[in-house]
Amino acid sequence: MLADAREIYIDEKLVQIPPLPGMVILKLVAWSDRPEDRDQDPGDILKIIEHYFDYNYDEILEHHNDIFPEGELDQLKI
C-alpha cells in the first residue's frame, strides 16, 4: 500500500499519502476498530467510491475497457 504512496510536504514535514484504494482500506480498518469515534469514515469512503471513476477515468478506459458492456457506460456498475 505505501509502495504506491505519494510523498508530499505538509508544514515542512514529509508525509506519505496512500492511493485511494489504500485510503479506503485504512478507513475501513480504523472504523471497524473504533466505530464510536470514527463516524466520518463511512461518509469519506462513500465519497471516494462516488468520485473514483471520474478521477481514474483515463486509466480505467485504457486498462479495463473489457469490463464495459457494449454500448453501455454505467459508472456506478463499473
Coordinates of N, CA and C in Angstrom, one line a residue:
M1 N 0.8 -1.2 0.0 CA 0.0 0.0 0.0 C 0.9 1.3 0.0
L2 N 1.8 1.3 0.9 CA 2.7 2.5 0.9 C 3.7 2.5 -0.2
A3 N 3.9 1.4 -0.9 CA 4.8 1.3 -2.0 C 4.3 2.3 -3.1
D4 N 3.0 2.5 -3.2 CA 2.5 3.4 -4.2 C 2.1 4.8 -3.7
A5 N 2.5 5.0 -2.4 CA 2.2 6.3 -1.8 C 2.9 7.5 -2.4
R6 N 2.3 8.6 -2.4 CA 2.9 9.9 -2.8 C 3.5 10.6 -1.6
E7 N 4.6 11.1 -1.8 CA 5.3 11.8 -0.7 C 5.1 13.3 -1.0
I8 N 4.5 14.0 0.0 CA 4.3 15.4 0.0 C 4.8 16.1 1.3
Y9 N 5.0 17.4 1.2 CA 5.4 18.1 2.4 C 4.1 18.8 2.9
I10 N 3.9 18.7 4.2 CA 2.8 19.4 4.9 C 3.5 20.0 6.1
D11 N 3.4 21.3 6.2 CA 4.1 22.1 7.3 C 5.5 21.6 7.5
E12 N 6.3 21.5 6.4 CA 7.7 21.2 6.4 C 8.0 19.8 6.9
K13 N 7.0 18.9 6.9 CA 7.2 17.5 7.2 C 6.8 16.7 6.1
L14 N 7.6 15.7 5.8 CA 7.3 14.8 4.7 C 6.3 13.7 5.1
V15 N 5.2 13.6 4.4 CA 4.2 12.6 4.7 C 3.9 11.7 3.5
Q16 N 3.5 10.5 3.7 CA 3.2 9.6 2.6 C 1.6 9.5 2.6
I17 N 1.1 9.7 1.4 CA -0.4 9.7 1.2 C -0.6 8.4 0.3
P18 N -1.4 7.5 0.9 CA -1.7 6.2 0.1 C -2.6 6.5 -1.1
P19 N -2.6 5.6 -2.1 CA -3.5 5.8 -3.2 C -5.0 5.6 -2.6
L20 N -6.0 6.0 -3.4 CA -7.3 5.9 -2.9 C -7.8 4.5 -2.5
P21 N -7.5 3.4 -3.2 CA -7.8 2.1 -2.6 C -7.2 1.8 -1.3
G22 N -6.0 2.2 -1.1 CA -5.3 2.1 0.2 C -6.0 2.9 1.3
M23 N -6.4 4.1 0.9 CA -7.1 5.0 1.9 C -8.4 4.4 2.3
V24 N -9.1 3.7 1.4 CA -10.4 3.1 1.8 C -10.1 2.0 2.8
I25 N -9.1 1.2 2.5 CA -8.7 0.1 3.4 C -8.4 0.6 4.8
L26 N -7.5 1.7 4.8 CA -7.2 2.3 6.1 C -8.4 2.8 6.9
K27 N -9.3 3.4 6.2 CA -10.5 3.9 6.8 C -11.4 2.8 7.3
L28 N -11.5 1.7 6.5 CA -12.3 0.6 7.0 C -11.8 0.0 8.2
V29 N -10.4 -0.2 8.3 CA -9.8 -0.8 9.5 C -10.0 0.2 10.7
A30 N -9.8 1.4 10.5 CA -9.9 2.4 11.6 C -11.3 2.4 12.1
W31 N -12.3 2.4 11.2 CA -13.7 2.5 11.5 C -14.1 1.2 12.3
S32 N -13.7 0.0 11.8 CA -14.1 -1.2 12.4 C -13.4 -1.3 13.8
D33 N -12.3 -0.7 14.0 CA -11.6 -0.7 15.3 C -12.3 0.2 16.3
R34 N -12.8 1.4 15.9 CA -13.4 2.3 16.8 C -14.6 3.0 16.2
P35 N -15.6 2.3 15.9 CA -16.8 3.0 15.2 C -17.4 4.1 15.9
E36 N -17.3 4.1 17.3 CA -17.9 5.2 18.1 C -17.1 6.5 17.9
D37 N -15.8 6.4 17.6 CA -15.0 7.6 17.4 C -14.8 8.0 16.0
R38 N -15.2 7.1 15.0 CA -14.8 7.3 13.6 C -16.1 7.4 12.7
D39 N -17.0 8.2 13.2 CA -18.3 8.3 12.4 C -18.2 9.0 11.1
Q40 N -17.1 9.6 10.8 CA -16.9 10.3 9.5 C -16.4 9.3 8.4
D41 N -15.8 8.2 8.8 CA -15.2 7.3 7.9 C -16.2 6.7 6.8
P42 N -17.4 6.2 7.2 CA -18.3 5.7 6.1 C -18.6 6.8 5.1
G43 N -18.8 8.0 5.5 CA -19.1 9.1 4.5 C -17.9 9.4 3.6
D44 N -16.7 9.3 4.2 CA -15.5 9.5 3.4 C -15.3 8.4 2.4
I45 N -15.6 7.2 2.8 CA -15.4 6.0 1.9 C -16.4 6.2 0.8
L46 N -17.7 6.6 1.1 CA -18.7 6.8 0.0 C -18.2 7.8 -1.0
K47 N -17.7 8.9 -0.5 CA -17.2 10.0 -1.4 C -16.1 9.5 -2.3
I48 N -15.2 8.7 -1.8 CA -14.1 8.1 -2.6 C -14.7 7.2 -3.7
I49 N -15.6 6.4 -3.3 CA -16.3 5.5 -4.3 C -17.0 6.3 -5.3
E50 N -17.7 7.3 -4.9 CA -18.5 8.1 -5.9 C -17.6 8.8 -6.9
H51 N -16.4 9.3 -6.5 CA -15.6 10.1 -7.4 C -14.4 9.3 -8.0
Y52 N -14.2 8.0 -7.6 CA -13.1 7.2 -8.1 C -13.1 7.1 -9.6
F53 N -14.3 6.8 -10.2 CA -14.3 6.6 -11.6 C -13.9 7.9 -12.4
D54 N -14.4 9.0 -12.0 CA -14.1 10.3 -12.6 C -12.6 10.6 -12.5
Y55 N -12.1 10.3 -11.3 CA -10.6 10.6 -11.0 C -9.7 9.7 -11.8
N56 N -10.1 8.5 -12.1 CA -9.3 7.5 -12.8 C -9.8 7.1 -14.1
Y57 N -10.7 8.0 -14.7 CA -11.4 7.7 -16.0 C -10.4 7.2 -17.1
D58 N -9.4 7.9 -17.4 CA -8.5 7.6 -18.5 C -7.8 6.2 -18.2
E59 N -7.3 6.0 -17.0 CA -6.7 4.7 -16.7 C -7.7 3.5 -16.8
I60 N -8.9 3.7 -16.3 CA -9.9 2.7 -16.4 C -10.2 2.4 -17.9
L61 N -10.4 3.4 -18.7 CA -10.7 3.1 -20.1 C -9.6 2.4 -20.8
E62 N -8.4 2.8 -20.5 CA -7.2 2.3 -21.2 C -6.9 0.8 -20.8
H63 N -7.0 0.5 -19.5 CA -6.6 -0.8 -19.0 C -7.7 -1.8 -18.7
H64 N -9.0 -1.3 -18.6 CA -10.1 -2.1 -18.2 C -11.3 -2.0 -19.1
N65 N -11.1 -1.6 -20.4 CA -12.2 -1.4 -21.2 C -13.0 -2.7 -21.5
D66 N -12.5 -3.9 -21.2 CA -13.2 -5.1 -21.4 C -14.3 -5.3 -20.4
I67 N -14.4 -4.5 -19.4 CA -15.5 -4.6 -18.4 C -16.7 -3.8 -18.8
F68 N -16.6 -3.0 -19.8 CA -17.7 -2.2 -20.2 C -18.6 -3.0 -21.1
P69 N -19.9 -3.1 -20.8 CA -20.9 -3.7 -21.7 C -20.9 -2.9 -23.0
E70 N -21.1 -3.6 -24.1 CA -21.1 -2.9 -25.4 C -22.3 -1.9 -25.4
G71 N -22.0 -0.6 -25.7 CA -23.0 0.4 -25.8 C -23.5 1.0 -24.5
E72 N -23.0 0.5 -23.4 CA -23.4 0.9 -22.0 C -22.3 1.4 -21.2
L73 N -22.4 2.6 -20.6 CA -21.4 3.1 -19.7 C -22.0 3.6 -18.4
D74 N -22.2 2.6 -17.5 CA -22.8 2.9 -16.2 C -21.7 3.0 -15.2
Q75 N -21.3 4.2 -14.8 CA -20.2 4.4 -13.9 C -20.4 3.7 -12.6
L76 N -21.6 3.7 -12.0 CA -21.8 3.1 -10.7 C -21.6 1.5 -10.8
K77 N -22.1 0.9 -11.9 CA -21.8 -0.5 -12.0 C -20.3 -0.8 -12.2
I78 N -19.6 0.0 -12.9 CA -18.2 -0.2 -13.2 C -17.4 0.0 -11.9

